[in-house]
mmCIF file of C-alpha atoms in Angstrom:
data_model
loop_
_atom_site.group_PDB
_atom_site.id
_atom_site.type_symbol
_atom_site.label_atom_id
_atom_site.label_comp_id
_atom_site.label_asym_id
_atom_site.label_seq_id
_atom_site.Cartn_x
_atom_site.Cartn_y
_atom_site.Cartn_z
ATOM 1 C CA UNK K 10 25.311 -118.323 -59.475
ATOM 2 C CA UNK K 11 25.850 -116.417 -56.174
ATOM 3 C CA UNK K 12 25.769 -118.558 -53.092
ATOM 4 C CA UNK K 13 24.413 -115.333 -51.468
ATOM 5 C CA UNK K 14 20.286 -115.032 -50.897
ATOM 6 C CA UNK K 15 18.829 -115.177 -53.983
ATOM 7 C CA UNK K 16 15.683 -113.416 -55.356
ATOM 8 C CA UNK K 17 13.401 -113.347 -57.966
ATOM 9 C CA UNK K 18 11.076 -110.663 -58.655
ATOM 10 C CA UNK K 19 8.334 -110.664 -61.694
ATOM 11 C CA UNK K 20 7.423 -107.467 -63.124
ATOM 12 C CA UNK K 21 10.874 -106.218 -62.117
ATOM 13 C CA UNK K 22 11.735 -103.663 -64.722
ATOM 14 C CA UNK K 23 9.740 -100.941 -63.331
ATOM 15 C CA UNK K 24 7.274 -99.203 -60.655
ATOM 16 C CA UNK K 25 7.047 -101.175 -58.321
ATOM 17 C CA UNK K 26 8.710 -104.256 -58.824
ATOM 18 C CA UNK K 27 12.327 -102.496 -59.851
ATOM 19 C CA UNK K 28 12.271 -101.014 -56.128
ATOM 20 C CA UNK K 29 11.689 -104.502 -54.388
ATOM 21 C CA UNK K 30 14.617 -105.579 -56.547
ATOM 22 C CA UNK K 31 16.406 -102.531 -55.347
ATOM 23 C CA UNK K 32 15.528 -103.123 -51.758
ATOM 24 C CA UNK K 33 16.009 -106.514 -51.461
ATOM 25 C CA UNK K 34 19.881 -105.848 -53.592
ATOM 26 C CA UNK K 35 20.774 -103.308 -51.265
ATOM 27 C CA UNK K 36 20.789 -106.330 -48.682
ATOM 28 C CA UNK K 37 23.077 -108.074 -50.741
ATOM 29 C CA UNK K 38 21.078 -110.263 -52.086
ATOM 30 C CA UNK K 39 21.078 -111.773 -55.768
ATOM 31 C CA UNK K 40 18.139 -110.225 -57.779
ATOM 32 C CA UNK K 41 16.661 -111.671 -60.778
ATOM 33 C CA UNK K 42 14.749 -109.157 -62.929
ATOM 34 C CA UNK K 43 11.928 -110.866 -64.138
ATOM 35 C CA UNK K 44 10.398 -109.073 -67.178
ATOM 36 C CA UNK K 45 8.727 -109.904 -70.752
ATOM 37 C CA UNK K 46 10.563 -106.647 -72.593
ATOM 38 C CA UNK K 47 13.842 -107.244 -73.621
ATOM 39 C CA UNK K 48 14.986 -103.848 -73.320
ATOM 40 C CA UNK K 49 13.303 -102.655 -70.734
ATOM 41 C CA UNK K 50 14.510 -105.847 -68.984
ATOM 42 C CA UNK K 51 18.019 -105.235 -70.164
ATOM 43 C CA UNK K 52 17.798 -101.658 -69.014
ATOM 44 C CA UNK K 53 16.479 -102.234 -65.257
ATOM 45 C CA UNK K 54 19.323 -104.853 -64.511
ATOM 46 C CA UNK K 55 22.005 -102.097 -66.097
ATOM 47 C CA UNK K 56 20.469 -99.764 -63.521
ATOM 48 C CA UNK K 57 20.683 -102.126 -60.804
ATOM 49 C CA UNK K 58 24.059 -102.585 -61.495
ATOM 50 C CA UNK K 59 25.100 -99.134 -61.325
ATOM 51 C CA UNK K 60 23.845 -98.776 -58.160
ATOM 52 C CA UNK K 61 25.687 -101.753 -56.660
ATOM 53 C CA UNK K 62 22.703 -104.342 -57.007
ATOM 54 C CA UNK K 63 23.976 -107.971 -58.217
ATOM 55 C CA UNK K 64 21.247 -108.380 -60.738
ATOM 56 C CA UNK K 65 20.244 -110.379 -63.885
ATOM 57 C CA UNK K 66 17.981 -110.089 -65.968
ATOM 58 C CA UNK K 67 15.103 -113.468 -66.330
ATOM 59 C CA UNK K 68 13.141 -113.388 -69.407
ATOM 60 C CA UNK K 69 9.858 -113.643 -68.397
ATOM 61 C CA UNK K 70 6.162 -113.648 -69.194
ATOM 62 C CA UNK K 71 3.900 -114.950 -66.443
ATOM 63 C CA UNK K 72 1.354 -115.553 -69.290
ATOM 64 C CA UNK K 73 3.049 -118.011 -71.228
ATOM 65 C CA UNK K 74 3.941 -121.556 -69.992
ATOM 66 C CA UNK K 75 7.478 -122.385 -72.311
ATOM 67 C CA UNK K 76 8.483 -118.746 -70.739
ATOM 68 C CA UNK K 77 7.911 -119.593 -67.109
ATOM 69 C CA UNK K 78 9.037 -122.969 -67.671
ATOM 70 C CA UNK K 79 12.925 -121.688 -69.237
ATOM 71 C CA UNK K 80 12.826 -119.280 -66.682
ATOM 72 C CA UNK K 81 13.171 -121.813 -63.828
ATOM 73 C CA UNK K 82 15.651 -123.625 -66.081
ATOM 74 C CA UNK K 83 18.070 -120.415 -65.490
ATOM 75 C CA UNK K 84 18.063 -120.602 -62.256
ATOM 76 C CA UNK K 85 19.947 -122.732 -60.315
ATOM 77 C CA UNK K 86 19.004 -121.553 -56.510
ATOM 78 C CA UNK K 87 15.629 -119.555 -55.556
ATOM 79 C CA UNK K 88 15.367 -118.460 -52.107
ATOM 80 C CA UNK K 89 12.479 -115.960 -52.707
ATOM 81 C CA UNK K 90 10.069 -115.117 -55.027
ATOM 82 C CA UNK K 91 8.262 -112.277 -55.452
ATOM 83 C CA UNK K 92 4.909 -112.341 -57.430
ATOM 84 C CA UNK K 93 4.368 -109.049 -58.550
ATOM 85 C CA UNK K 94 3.474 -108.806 -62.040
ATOM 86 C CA UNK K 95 -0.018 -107.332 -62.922
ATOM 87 C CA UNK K 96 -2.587 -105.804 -64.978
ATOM 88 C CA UNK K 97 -5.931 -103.438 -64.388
ATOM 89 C CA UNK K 98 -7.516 -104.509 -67.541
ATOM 90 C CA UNK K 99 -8.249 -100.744 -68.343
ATOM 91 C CA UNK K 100 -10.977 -98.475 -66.815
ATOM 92 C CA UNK K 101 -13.993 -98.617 -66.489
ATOM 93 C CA UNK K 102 -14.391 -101.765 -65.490
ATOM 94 C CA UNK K 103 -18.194 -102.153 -64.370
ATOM 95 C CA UNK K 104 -19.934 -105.450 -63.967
ATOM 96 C CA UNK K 105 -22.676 -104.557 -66.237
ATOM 97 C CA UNK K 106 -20.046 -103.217 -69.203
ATOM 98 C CA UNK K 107 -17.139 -105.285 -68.323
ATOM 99 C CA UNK K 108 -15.951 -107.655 -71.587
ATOM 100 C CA UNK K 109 -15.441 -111.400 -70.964
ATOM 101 C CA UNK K 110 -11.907 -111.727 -72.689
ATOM 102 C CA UNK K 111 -10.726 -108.677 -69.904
ATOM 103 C CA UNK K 112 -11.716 -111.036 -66.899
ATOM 104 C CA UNK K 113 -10.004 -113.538 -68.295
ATOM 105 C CA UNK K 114 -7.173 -111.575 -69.270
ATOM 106 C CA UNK K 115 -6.768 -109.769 -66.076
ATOM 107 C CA UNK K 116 -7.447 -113.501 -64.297
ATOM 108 C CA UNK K 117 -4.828 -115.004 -66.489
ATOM 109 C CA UNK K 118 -2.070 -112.699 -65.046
ATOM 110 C CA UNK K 119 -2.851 -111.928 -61.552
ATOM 111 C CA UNK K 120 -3.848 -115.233 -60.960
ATOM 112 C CA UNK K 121 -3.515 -117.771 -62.853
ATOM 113 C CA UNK K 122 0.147 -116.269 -63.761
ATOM 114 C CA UNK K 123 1.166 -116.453 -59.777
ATOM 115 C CA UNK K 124 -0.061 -119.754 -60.009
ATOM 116 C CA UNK K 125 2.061 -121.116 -63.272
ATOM 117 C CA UNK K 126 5.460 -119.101 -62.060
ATOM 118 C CA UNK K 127 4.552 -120.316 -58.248
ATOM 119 C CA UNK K 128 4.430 -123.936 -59.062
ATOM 120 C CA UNK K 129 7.595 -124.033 -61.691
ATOM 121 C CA UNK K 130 9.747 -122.123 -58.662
ATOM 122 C CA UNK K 131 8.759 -124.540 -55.908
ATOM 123 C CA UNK K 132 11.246 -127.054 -56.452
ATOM 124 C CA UNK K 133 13.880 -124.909 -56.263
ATOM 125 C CA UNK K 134 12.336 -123.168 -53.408
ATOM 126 C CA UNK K 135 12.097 -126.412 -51.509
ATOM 127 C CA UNK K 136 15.823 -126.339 -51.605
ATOM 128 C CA UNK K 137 16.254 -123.422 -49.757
ATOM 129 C CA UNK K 138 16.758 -122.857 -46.029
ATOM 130 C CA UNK K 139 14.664 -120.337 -45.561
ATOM 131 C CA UNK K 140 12.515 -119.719 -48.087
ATOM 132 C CA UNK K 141 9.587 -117.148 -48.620
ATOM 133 C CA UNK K 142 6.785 -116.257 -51.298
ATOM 134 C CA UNK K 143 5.278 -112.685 -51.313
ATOM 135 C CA UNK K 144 1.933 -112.191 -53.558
ATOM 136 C CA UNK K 145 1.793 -108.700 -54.335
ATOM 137 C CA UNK K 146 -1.980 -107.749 -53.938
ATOM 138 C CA UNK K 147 -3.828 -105.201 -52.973
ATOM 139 C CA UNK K 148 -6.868 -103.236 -49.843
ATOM 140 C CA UNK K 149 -8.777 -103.806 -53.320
ATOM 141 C CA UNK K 150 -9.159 -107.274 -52.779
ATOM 142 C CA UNK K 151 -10.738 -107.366 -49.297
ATOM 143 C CA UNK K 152 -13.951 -108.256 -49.117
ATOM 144 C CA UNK K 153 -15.111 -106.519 -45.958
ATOM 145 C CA UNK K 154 -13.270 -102.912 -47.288
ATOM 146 C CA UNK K 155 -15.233 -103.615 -50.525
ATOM 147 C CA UNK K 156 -18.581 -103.917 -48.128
ATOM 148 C CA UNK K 157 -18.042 -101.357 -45.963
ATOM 149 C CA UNK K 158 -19.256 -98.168 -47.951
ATOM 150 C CA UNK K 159 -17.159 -96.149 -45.197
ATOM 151 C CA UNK K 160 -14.200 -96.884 -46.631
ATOM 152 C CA UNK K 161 -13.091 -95.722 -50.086
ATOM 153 C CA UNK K 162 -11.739 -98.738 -51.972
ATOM 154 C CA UNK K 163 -11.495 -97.257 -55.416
ATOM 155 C CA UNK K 164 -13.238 -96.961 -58.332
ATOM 156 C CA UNK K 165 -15.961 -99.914 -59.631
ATOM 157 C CA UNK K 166 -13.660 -102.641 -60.757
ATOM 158 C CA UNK K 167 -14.943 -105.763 -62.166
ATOM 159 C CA UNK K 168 -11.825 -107.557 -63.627
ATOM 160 C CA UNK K 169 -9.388 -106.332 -61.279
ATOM 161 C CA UNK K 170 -10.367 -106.059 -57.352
ATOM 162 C CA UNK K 171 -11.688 -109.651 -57.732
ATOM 163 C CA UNK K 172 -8.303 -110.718 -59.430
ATOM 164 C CA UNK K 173 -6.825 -109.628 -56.297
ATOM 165 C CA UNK K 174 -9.649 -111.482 -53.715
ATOM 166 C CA UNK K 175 -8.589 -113.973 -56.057
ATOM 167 C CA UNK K 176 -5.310 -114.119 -55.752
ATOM 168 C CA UNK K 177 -5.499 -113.624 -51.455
ATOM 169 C CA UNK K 178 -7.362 -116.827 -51.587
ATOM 170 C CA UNK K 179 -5.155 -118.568 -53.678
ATOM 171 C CA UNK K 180 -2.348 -117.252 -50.939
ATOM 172 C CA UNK K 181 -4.227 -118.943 -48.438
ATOM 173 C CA UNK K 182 -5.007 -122.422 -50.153
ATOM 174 C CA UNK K 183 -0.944 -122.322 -50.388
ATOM 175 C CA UNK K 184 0.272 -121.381 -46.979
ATOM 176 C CA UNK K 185 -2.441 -124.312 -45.747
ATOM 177 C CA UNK K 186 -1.028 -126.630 -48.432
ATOM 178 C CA UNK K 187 2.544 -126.003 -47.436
ATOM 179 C CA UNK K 188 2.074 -125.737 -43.530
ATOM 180 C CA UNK K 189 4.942 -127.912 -41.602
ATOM 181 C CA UNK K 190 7.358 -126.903 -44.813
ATOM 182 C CA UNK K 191 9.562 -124.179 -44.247
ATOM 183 C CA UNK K 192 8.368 -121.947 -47.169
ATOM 184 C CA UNK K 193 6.307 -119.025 -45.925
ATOM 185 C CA UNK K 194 3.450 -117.471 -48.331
ATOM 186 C CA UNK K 195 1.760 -114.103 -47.790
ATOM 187 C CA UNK K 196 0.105 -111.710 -49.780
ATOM 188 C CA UNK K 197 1.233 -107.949 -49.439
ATOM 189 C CA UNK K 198 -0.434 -105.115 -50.524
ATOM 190 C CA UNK K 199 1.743 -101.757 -51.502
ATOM 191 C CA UNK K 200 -0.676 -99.027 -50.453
ATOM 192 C CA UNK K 201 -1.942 -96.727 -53.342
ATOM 193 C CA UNK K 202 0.999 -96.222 -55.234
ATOM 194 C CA UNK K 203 2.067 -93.607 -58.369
ATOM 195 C CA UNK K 204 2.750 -95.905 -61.268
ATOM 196 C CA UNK K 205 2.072 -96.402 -64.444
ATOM 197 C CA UNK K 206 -0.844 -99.091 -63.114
ATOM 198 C CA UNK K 207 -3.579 -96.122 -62.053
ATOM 199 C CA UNK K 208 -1.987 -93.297 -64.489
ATOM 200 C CA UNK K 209 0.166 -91.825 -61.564
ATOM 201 C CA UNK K 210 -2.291 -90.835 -59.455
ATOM 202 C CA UNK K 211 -0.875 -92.727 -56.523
ATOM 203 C CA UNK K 212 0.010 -90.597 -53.229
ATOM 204 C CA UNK K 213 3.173 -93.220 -52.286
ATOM 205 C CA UNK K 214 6.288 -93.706 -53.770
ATOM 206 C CA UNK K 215 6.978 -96.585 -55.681
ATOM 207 C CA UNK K 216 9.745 -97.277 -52.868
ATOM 208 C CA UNK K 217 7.590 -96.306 -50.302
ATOM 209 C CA UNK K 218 5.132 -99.177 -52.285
ATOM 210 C CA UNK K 219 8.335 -101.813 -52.172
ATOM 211 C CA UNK K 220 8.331 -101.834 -48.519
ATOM 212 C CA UNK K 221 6.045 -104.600 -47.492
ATOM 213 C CA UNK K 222 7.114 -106.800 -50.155
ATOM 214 C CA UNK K 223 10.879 -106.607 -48.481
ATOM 215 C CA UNK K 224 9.285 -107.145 -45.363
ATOM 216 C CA UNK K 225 7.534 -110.324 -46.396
ATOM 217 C CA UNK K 226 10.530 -111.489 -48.249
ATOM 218 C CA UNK K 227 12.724 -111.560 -45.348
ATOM 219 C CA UNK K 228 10.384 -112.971 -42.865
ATOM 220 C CA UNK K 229 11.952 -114.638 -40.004
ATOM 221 C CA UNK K 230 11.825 -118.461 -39.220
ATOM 222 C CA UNK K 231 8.724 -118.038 -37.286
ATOM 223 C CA UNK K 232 7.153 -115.407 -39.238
ATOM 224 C CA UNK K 233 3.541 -115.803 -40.421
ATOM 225 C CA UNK K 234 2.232 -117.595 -43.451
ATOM 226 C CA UNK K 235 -1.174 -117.081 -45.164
ATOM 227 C CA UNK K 236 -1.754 -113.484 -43.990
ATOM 228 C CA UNK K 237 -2.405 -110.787 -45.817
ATOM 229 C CA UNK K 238 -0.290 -107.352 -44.976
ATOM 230 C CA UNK K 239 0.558 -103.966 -45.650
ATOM 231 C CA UNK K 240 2.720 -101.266 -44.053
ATOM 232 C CA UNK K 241 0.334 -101.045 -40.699
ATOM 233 C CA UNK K 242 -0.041 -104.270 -39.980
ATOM 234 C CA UNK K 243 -2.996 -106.817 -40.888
ATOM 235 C CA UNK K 244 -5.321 -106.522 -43.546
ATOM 236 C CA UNK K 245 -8.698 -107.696 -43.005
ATOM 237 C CA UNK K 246 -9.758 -110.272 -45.515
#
């Protein structure tokens, strides 16, 4: 393996995810492309490549413990991680209509998933000088958005805006778990984005989307941990 800065980045082989790896490559970093499809994998780290990006591909489903669990046996170094693989669940999604086995499918990846890949990466992470966690979430997820009607916070979601308070508070129960350590945690969200996630029907550009992952992921020393961010600054919880 590289001895440069090392990343990993679940969910990597498109949207989203394929322009942190991007980003974070074009600082010469090491990406790993974290992704369950073989060839879509495959395809993503080719792409990479061609563009100058040191990648490699990680198979990878955040689902699945023997898959998380030979993923961190590839890797030798982890400086960063990058928690961004997700599901809606499908729409509509109303609390009156919404199935059981969707909750818990939509839980079991944008939670519980962070949680399993998270926890299999931290010993490597410890190892690192400097290292950082970004939880790719989402204005969805806040609470006080969701309350004030004001605000337009998307259509009624049952399985996934909770996944997402979910997964903020998860962020937090880390960063307080992990103060006086040198790994910062911080949840990120990409502003509504086109991908394949809502149909397309984002206004930003998946790159545009990629920025305030980057921006967590190379954090300073003193940065903050346990926040919750997007491009403008602060998102309320």
């Amino acid at each position: 393996m590289s001895e440069r800065t090392i990343a990993l980045v679940t969910g990597a082989n498109k949207g989203i995810g394929y322009e942190i790896a991007a980003g974070l490559g074009a600082l010469g970093w090491t990406v790993g492309v974290g992704a369950r499809d073989e060839g879509r994998r495959e395809a993503a780290v080719e792409k990479l490549r061609a563009a100058g990006v040191d990648a490699f591909g990680v198979p990878l489903d955040v689902t699945d413990d023997a898959s998380v669990a030979a993923a961190a046996q590839q890797l030798d170094r982890l400086d960063v991680l990058v928690n961004n693989a997700a599901i809606t669940g499908g729409m509509p999604q109303t609390p009156t209509t919404v199935e059981p086995a969707t909750m818990r499918a939509v839980v079991e990846t944008n939670v519980i998933g962070v949680i399993r890949v998270t926890n299999a990466l931290l010993p490597l992470l410890r190892r690192s000088p400097s290292p950082r966690i970004v939880n790719m979430s989402s204005t969805v997820g806040s609470l006080a958005r969701q309350a004030d009607g004001s605000q337009d916070t998307g259509p009624i979601s049952a399985a996934y805006a909770p996944s997402k308070t979910f997964l903020n508070a998860v962020t937090v129960q880390y960063a307080k778990e992990l103060r006086g350590t040198n790994i910062l945690i911080n949840a990120g969200c990409p502003g509504y984005t086109a991908t394949d996630l809502n149909g397309f029907r984002g206004f930003r550009t998946p790159e545009q989307g990629a920025q305030i992952a980057i921006r967590l992921a190379t954090l300073p020393d003193d940065g903050p941990t346990g926040g919750f961010f997007d491009d403008n600054g602060e998102i309320a919880w």
